[in-house]
Short mmCIF file of C-alpha atoms and ligand atoms in Angstrom, two decimals:
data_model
loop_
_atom_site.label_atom_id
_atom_site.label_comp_id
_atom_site.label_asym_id
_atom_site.label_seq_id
_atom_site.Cartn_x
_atom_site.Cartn_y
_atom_site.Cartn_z
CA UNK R 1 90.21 78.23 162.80
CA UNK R 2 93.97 77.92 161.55
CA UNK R 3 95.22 80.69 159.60
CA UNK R 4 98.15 81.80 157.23
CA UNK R 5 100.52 82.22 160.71
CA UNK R 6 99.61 79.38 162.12
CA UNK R 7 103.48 77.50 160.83
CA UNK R 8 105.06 77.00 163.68
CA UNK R 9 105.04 73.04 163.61
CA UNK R 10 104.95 72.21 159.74
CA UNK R 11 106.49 69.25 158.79
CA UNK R 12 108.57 68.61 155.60
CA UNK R 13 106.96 67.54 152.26
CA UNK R 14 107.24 64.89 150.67
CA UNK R 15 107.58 62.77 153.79
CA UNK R 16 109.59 59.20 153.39
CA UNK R 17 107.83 55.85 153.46
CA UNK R 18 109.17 53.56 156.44
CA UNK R 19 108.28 50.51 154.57
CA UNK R 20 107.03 49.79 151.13
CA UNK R 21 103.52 48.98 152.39
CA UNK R 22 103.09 52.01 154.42
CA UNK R 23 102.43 55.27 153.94
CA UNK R 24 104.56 57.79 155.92
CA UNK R 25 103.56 57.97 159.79
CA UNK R 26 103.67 61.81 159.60
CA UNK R 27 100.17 61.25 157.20
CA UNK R 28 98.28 59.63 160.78
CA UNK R 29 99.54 62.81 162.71
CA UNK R 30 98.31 65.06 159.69
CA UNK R 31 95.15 63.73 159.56
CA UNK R 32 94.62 63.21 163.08
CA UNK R 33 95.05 66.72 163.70
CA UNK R 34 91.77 68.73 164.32
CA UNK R 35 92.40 71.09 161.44
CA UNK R 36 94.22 71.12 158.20
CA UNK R 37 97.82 71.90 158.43
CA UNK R 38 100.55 73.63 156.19
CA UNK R 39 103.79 71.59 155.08
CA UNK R 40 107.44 73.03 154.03
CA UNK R 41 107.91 71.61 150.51
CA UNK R 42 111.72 71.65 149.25
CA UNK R 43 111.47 75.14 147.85
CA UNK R 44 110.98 76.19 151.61
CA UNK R 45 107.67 78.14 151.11
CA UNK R 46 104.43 76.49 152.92
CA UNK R 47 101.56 74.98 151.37
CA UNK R 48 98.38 73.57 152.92
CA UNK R 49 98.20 69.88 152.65
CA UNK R 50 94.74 68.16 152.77
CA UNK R 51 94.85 64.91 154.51
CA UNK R 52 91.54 63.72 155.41
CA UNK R 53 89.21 61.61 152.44
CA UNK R 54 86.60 64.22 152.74
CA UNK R 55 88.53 67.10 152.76
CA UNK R 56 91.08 65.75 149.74
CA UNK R 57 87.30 64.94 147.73
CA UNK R 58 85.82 68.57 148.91
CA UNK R 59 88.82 69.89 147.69
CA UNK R 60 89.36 68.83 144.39
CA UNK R 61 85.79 69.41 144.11
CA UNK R 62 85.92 73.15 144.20
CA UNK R 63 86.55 74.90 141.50
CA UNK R 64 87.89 77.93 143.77
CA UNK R 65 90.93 75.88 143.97
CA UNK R 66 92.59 75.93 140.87
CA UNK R 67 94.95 74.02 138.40
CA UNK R 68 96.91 76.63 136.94
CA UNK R 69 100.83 75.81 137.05
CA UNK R 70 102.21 78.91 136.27
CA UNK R 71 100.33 81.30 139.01
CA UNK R 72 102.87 82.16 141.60
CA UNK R 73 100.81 80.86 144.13
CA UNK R 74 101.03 77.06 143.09
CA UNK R 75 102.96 74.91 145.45
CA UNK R 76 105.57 73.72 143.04
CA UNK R 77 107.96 71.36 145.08
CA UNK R 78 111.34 73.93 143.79
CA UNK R 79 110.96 76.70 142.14
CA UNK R 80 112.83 75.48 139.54
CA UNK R 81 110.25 73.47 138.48
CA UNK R 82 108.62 75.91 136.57
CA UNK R 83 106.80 73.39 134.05
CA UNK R 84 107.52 73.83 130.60
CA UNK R 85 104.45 76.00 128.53
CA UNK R 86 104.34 72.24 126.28
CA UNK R 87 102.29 70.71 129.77
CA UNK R 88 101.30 73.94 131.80
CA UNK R 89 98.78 74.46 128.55
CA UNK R 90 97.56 70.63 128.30
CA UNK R 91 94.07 70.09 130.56
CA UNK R 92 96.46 69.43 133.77
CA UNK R 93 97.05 73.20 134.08
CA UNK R 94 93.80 74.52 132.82
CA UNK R 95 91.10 76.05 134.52
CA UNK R 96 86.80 75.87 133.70
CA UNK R 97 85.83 77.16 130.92
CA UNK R 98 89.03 76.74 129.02
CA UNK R 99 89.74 73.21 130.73
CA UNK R 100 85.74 71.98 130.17
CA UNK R 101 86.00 72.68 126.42
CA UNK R 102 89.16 70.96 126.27
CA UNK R 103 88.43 68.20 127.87
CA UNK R 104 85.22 67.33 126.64
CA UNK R 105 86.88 67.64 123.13
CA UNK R 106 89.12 64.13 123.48
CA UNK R 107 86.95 62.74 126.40
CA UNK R 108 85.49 60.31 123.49
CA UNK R 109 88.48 58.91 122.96
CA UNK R 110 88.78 58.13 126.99
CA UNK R 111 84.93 56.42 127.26
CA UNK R 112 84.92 52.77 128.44
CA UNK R 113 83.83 51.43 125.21
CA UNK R 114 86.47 53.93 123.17
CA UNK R 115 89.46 52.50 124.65
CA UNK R 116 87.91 48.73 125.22
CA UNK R 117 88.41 48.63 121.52
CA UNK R 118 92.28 48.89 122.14
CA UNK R 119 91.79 45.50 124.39
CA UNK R 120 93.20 43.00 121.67
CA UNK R 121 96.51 45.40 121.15
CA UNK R 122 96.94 45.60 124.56
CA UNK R 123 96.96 42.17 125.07
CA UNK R 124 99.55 41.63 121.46
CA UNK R 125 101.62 44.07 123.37
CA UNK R 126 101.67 42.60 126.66
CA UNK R 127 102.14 39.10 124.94
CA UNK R 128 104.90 40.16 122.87
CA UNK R 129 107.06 41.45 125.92
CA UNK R 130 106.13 37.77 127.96
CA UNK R 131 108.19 36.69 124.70
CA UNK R 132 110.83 38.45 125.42
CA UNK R 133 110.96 37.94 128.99
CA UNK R 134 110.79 34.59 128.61
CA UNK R 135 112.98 34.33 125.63
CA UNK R 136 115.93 36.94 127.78
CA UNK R 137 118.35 36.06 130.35
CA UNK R 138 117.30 35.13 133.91
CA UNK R 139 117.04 36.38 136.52
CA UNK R 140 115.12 40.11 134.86
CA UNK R 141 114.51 43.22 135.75
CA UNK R 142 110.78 43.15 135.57
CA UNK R 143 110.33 47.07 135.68
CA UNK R 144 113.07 47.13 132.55
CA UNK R 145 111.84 44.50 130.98
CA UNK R 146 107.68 44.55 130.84
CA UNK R 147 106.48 47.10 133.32
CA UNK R 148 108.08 50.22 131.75
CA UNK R 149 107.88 49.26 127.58
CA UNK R 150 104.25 47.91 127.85
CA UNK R 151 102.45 51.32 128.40
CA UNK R 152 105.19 52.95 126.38
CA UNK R 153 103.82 51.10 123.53
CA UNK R 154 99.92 51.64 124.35
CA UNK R 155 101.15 55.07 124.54
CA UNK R 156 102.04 55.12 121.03
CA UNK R 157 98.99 53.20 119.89
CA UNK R 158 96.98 55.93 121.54
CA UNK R 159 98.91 59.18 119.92
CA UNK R 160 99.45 57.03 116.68
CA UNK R 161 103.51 56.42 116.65
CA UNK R 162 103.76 55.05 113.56
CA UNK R 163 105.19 51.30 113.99
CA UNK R 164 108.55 51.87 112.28
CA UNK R 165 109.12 54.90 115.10
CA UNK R 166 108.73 52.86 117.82
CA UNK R 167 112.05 52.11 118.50
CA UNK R 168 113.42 55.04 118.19
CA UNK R 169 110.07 56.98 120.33
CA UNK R 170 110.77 54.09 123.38
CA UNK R 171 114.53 55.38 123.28
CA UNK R 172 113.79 59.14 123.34
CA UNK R 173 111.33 59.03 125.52
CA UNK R 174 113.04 56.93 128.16
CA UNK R 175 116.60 59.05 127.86
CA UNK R 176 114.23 62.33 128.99
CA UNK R 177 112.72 59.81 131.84
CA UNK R 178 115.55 59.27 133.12
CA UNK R 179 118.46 62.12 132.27
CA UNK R 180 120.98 62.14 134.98
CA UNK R 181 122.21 65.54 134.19
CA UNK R 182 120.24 69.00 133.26
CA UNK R 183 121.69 69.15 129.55
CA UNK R 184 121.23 65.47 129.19
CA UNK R 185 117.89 66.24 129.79
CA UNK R 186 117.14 69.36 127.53
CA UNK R 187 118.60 67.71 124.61
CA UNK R 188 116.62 64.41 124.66
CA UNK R 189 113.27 67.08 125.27
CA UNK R 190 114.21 68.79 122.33
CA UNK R 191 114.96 65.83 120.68
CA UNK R 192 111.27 64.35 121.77
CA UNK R 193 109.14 67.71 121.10
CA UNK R 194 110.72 67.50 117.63
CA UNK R 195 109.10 64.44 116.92
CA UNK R 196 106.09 65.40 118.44
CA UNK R 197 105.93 68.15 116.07
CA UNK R 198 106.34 66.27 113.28
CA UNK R 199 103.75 63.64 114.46
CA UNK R 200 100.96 66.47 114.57
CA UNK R 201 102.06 67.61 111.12
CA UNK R 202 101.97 64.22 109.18
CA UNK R 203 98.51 63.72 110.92
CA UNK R 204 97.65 66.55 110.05
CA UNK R 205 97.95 66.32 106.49
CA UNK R 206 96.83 62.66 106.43
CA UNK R 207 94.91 62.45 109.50
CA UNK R 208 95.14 58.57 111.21
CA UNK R 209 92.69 56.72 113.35
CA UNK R 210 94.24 57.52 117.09
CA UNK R 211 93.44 60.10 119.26
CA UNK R 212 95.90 62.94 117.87
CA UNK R 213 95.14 62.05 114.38
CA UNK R 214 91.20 62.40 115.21
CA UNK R 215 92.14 65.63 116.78
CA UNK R 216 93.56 67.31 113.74
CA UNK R 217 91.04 66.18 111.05
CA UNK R 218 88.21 68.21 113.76
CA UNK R 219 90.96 71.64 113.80
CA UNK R 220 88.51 74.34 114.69
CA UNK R 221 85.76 72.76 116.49
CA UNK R 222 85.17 74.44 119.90
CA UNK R 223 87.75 73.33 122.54
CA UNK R 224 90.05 71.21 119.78
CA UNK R 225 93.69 72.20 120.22
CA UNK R 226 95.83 74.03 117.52
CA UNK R 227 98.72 72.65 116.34
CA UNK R 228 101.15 73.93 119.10
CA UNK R 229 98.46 72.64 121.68
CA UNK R 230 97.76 69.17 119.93
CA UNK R 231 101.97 68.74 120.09
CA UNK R 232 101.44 69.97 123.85
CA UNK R 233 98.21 67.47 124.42
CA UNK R 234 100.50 64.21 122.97
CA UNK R 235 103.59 64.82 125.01
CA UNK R 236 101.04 64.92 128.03
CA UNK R 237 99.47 61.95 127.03
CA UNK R 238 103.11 60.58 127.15
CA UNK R 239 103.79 61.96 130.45
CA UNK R 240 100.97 61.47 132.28
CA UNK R 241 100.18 58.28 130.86
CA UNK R 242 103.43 56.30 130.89
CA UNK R 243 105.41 56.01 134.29
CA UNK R 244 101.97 55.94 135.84
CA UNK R 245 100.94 52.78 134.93
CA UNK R 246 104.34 51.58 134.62
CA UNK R 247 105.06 51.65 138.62
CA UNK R 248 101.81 50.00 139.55
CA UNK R 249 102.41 47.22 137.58
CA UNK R 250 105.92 47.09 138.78
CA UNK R 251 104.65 47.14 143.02
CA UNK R 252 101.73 44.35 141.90
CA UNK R 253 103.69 42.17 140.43
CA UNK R 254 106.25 42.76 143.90
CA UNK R 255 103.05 42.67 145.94
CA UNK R 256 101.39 39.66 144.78
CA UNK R 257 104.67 37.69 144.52
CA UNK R 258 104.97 38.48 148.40
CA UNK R 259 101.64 37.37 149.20
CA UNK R 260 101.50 33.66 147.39
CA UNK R 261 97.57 33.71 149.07
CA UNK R 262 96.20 36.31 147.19
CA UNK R 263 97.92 35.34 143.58
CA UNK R 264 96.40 31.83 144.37
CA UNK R 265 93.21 33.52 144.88
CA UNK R 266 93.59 35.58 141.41
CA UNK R 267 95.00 32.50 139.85
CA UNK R 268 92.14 30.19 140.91
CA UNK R 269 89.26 33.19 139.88
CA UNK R 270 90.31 35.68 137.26
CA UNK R 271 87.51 37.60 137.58
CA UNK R 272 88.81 39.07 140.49
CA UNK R 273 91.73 40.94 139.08
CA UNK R 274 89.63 43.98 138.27
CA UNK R 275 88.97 43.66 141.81
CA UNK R 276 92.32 43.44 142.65
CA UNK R 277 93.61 46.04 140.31
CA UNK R 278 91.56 48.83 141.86
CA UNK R 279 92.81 47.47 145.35
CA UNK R 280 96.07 48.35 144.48
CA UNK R 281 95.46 51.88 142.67
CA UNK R 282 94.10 52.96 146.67
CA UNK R 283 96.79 50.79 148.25
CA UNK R 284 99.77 52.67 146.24
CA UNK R 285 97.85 55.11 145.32
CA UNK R 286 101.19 56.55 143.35
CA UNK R 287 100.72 59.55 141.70
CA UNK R 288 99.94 61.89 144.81
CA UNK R 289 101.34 65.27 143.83
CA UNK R 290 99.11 65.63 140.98
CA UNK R 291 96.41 66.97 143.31
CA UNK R 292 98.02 70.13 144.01
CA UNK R 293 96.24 73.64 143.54
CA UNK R 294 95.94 77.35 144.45
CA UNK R 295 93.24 78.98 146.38
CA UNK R 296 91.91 81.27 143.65
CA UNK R 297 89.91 83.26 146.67
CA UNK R 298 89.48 82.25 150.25
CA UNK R 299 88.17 79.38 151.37
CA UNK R 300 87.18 77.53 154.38
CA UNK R 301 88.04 74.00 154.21
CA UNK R 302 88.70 71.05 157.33
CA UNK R 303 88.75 74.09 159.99
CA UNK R 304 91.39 76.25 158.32
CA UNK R 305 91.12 79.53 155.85
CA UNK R 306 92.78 78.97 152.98
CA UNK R 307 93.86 82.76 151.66
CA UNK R 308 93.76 83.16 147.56
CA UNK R 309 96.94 82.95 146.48
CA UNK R 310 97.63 79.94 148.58
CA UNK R 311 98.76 76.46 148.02
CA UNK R 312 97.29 73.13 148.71
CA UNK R 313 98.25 69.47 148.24
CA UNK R 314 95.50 67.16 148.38
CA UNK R 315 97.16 64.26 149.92
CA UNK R 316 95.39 60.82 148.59
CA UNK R 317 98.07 58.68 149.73
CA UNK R 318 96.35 59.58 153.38
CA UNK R 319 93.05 59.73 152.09
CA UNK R 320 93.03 56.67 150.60
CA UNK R 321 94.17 54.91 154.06
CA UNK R 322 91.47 56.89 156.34
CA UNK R 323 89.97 54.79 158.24
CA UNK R 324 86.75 57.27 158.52
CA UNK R 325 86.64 55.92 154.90
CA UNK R 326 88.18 53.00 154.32
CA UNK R 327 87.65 49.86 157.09
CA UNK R 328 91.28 48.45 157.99
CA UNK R 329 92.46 50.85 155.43
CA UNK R 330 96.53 49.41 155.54
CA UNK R 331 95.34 46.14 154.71
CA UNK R 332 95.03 44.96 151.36
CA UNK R 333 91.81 43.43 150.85
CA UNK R 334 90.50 42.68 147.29
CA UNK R 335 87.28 42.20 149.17
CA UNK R 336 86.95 45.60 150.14
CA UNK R 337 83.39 47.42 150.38
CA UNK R 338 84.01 50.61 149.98
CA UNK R 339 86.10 50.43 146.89
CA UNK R 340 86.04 54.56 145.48
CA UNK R 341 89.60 55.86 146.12
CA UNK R 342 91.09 58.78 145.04
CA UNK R 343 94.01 57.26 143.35
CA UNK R 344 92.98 59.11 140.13
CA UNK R 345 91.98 62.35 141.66
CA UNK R 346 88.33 63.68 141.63
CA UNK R 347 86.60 66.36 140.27
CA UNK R 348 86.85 67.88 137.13
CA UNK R 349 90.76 66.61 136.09
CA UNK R 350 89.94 63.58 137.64
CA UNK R 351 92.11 61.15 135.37
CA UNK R 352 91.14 60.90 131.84
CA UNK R 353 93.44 57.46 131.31
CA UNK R 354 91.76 55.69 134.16
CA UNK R 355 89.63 53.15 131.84
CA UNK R 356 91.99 52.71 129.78
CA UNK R 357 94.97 52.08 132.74
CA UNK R 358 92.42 49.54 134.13
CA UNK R 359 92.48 47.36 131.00
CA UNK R 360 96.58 47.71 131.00
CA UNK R 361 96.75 46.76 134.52
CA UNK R 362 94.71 43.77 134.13
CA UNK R 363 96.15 42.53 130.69
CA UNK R 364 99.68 42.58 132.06
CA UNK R 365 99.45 41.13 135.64
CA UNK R 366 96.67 38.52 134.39
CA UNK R 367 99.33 37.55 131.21
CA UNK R 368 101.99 37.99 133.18
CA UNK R 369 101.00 35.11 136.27
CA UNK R 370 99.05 32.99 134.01
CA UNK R 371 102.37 32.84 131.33
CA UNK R 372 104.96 32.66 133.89
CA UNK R 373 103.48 30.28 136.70
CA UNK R 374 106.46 29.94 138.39
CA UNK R 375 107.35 33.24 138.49
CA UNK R 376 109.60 34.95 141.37
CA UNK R 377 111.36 37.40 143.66
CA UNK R 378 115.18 36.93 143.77
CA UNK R 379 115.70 39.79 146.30
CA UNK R 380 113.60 39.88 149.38
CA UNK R 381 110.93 42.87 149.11
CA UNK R 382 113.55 44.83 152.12
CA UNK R 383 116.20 45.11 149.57
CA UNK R 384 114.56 46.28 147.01
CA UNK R 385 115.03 50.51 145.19
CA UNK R 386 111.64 52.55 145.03
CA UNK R 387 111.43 55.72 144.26
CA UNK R 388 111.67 57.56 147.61
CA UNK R 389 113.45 60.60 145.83
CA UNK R 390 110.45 61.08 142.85
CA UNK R 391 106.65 62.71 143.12
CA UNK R 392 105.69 59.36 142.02
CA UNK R 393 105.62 56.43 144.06
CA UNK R 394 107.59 53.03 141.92
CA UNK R 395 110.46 50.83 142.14
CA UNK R 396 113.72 51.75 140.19
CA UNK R 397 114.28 47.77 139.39
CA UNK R 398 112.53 44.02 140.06
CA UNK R 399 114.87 41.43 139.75
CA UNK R 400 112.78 38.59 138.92
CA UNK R 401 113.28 34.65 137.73
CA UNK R 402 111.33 31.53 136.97
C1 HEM O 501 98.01 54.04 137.36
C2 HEM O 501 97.99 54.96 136.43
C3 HEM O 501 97.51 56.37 136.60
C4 HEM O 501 97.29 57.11 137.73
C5 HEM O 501 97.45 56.67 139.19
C6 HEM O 501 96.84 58.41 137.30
C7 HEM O 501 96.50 59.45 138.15
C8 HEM O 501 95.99 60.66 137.75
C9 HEM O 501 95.57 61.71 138.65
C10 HEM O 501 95.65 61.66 140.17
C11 HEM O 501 95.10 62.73 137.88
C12 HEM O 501 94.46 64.01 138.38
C13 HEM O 501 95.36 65.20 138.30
C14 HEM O 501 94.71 66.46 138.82
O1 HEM O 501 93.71 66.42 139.54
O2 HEM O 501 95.23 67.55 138.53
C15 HEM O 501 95.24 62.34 136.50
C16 HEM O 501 94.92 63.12 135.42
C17 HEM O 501 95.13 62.76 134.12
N1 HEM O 501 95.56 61.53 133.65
FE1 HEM O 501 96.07 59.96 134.78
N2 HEM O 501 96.80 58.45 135.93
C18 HEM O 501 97.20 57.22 135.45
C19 HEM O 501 97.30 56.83 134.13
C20 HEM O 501 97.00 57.61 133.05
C21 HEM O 501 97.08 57.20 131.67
C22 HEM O 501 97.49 55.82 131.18
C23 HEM O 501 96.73 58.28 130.91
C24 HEM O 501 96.63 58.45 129.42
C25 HEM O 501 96.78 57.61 128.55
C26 HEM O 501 96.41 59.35 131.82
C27 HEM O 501 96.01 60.59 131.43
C28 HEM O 501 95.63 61.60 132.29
C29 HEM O 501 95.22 62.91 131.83
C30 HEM O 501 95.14 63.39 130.39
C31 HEM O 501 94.92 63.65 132.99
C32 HEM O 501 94.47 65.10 133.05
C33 HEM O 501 92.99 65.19 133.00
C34 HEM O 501 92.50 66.60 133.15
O3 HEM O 501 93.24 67.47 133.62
O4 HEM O 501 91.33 66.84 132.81
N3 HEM O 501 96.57 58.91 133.11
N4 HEM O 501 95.79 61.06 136.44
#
């Protein structure tokens, strides 16, 4: 059985992808190896790093492993990155009891048939940015242009931006998304948790039909957040629900413009874009880091002791490409069998957004291929940025033309 001492050979986390269809190599050798293994994240300190499907599900499973952001055990990649109280206090950081309460007080708002009433505003939203594609200059950047505004926007249909914000909430929110420089960043935060405050306060003196605005007309039912939590819960709805969303659409729409085959496949049968939607959640499987815990007391897990007090990634980029799970796992195959991934986590934070990201990811590619027939790459998929240097997987730009 490994143990806490057992660091002798721990590679670096996060480990870079050799090719935008692959997942790093050092994930085989991880998972390969005949117990779990510890990583060196940037801060320098260790963490444990789950590798293996079962062991990633068993995992996040367990409620001995747990969410809390702030405990000194939790493998933050710096230490810098001490996460700011607004999102350490927001379901992502909670723990059972607290988190259950919590959670099942918006889960309503998360059901299939809750957010398949927001299907005819998705699809306005996604039309009205074909528009403007089609009515801008060519060639586009398709992430600028479509893949980043269009959740934005569902984003603010969700939390209830009123429409005469909007412009102003995409601005804010994309000048804290992307601040080159500390300061830069602090003041468009302050800037954006501003607003957010005075969101929660107009709904909640005239509470609105969204799910903040539902929130604060319940204020006092078990589990429903106070004001300084219900600012905290929209920004996290923001965060967690934006860039997301925003990169997968960006690597389908680079995907299935590289593989003319499978678009005339979608093209010819729409009903299989649900099909190929959740083919490319496990294939990118983007948002990785979110899995991360701390042992809360010591557990056994894939052949190693995990101390309390220690940290663990649960890597789903490699679980979602084990082959004890997934047959030919690096191909993509809309005809997959075994189709549940991890690519929204499991367990009890397993992600609250992921009916409603289904919809979003179907609207826009479906709109997007059926609008623009002769839509295409104008760089070669080689040449192109992604987002090597962030915890989630993306590309920085698509130039695009038709
Ligand atoms: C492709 C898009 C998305 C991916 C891959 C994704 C992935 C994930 C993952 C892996 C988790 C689990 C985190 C953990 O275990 O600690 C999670 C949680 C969560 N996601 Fe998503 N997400 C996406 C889109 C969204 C959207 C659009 C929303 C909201 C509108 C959203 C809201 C949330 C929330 C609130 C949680 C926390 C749930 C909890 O802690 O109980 N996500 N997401």
């Amino acid at each position: 059985m490994a143990d806490a001492a057992d660091t002798t050979e721990s590679p670096s986390y996060p480990m870079p992808r050799t090719c935008p269809y692959a997942v790093p190599d050092g994930y085989r050798e991880l998972r390969e190896r005949p117990a779990l293994a510890k990583v060196r994240l940037p801060s320098g300190k260790l963490a444990w790093a789950a590798s293996r499907y079962e062991d990633v599900r068993a995992m996040l499973g367990d409620n001995r492993f747990s969410s809390d952001l702030r405990h000194p055990g939790f493998p933050l990649l710096m230490d810098h990155q001490v996460p700011a109280p607004e999102f350490s206090t927001s379901l992502v950081g909670m723990d059972p009891p607290e988190h259950t309460l919590a959670r099942r007080a918006v889960a309503g708002d998360f059901t299939p048939r809750s957010v398949d009433r927001l299907r005819p505003r998705i699809q306005e939203i996604v039309d009205e940015y074909v528009d403007r594609l089609l009515d801008g200059p060519r060639p586009a950047d398709l992430v600028d242009a479509f893949a980043n505004p269009v959740p934005l926007l569902v984003i603010c249909e969700l939390i209830g931006v009123p429409f005469e914000d909007r412009e102003f909430f995409l601005r804010i929110s994309f000048t804290v998304m992307n601040a080159t420089t500390p300061e830069a960043g602090a003041r468009g935060m302050a800037e954006l948790m501003g607003y957010m405050d005075k969101l929660v306060t107009d709904k909640e003196r005239e509470p609105t039909d969204d799910v903040i605005g539902r929130l604060a007309a319940r204020r006092g039912e078990p589990g429903v957040p106070d004001h300084r939590d219900l600012v905290a819960m929209a920004f996290m709805l923001l965060m967690a629900g934006h860039e997301t969303p925003a990169n997968i659409i960006g690597l389908g729409v680079m995907l299935l413009l590289d593989r003319p085959d499978l678009l005339k496949t979608l093209r010819d049968d729409p009903s299989r874009w649900p099909a190929a939607v959740n083919e490319l959640l496990r294939y990118f499987t983007i948002a990785e880091i979110a899995n991360s815990r701390v042992a809360l007391a010591d557990v056994e897990l894939g052949g190693a002791r995990i101390a309390a007090g220690e940290g663990i990634l649960g890597l789903t980029v490699a679980a979602n490409r084990d082959p004890e799970r997934f047959a030919d796992p690096d191909v993509f195959d809309i005809d997959r069998v075994e189709q549940r991934h991890l690519a929204f986590g499991y367990g009890v934070h397993q992600c609250l957004g992921q009916h409603l990201v289904r919809i979003e990811l179907e609207t826009a590619l479906a709109t997007l291929f059926a609008r623009i027939p002769d839509l295409r790459l104008v760089e070669p998929v080689e040449k192109l940025r992604f987002k090597e240097e962030h915890v989630n997987y993306g590309l920085h730009a698509l130039p695009v033309t038709w």
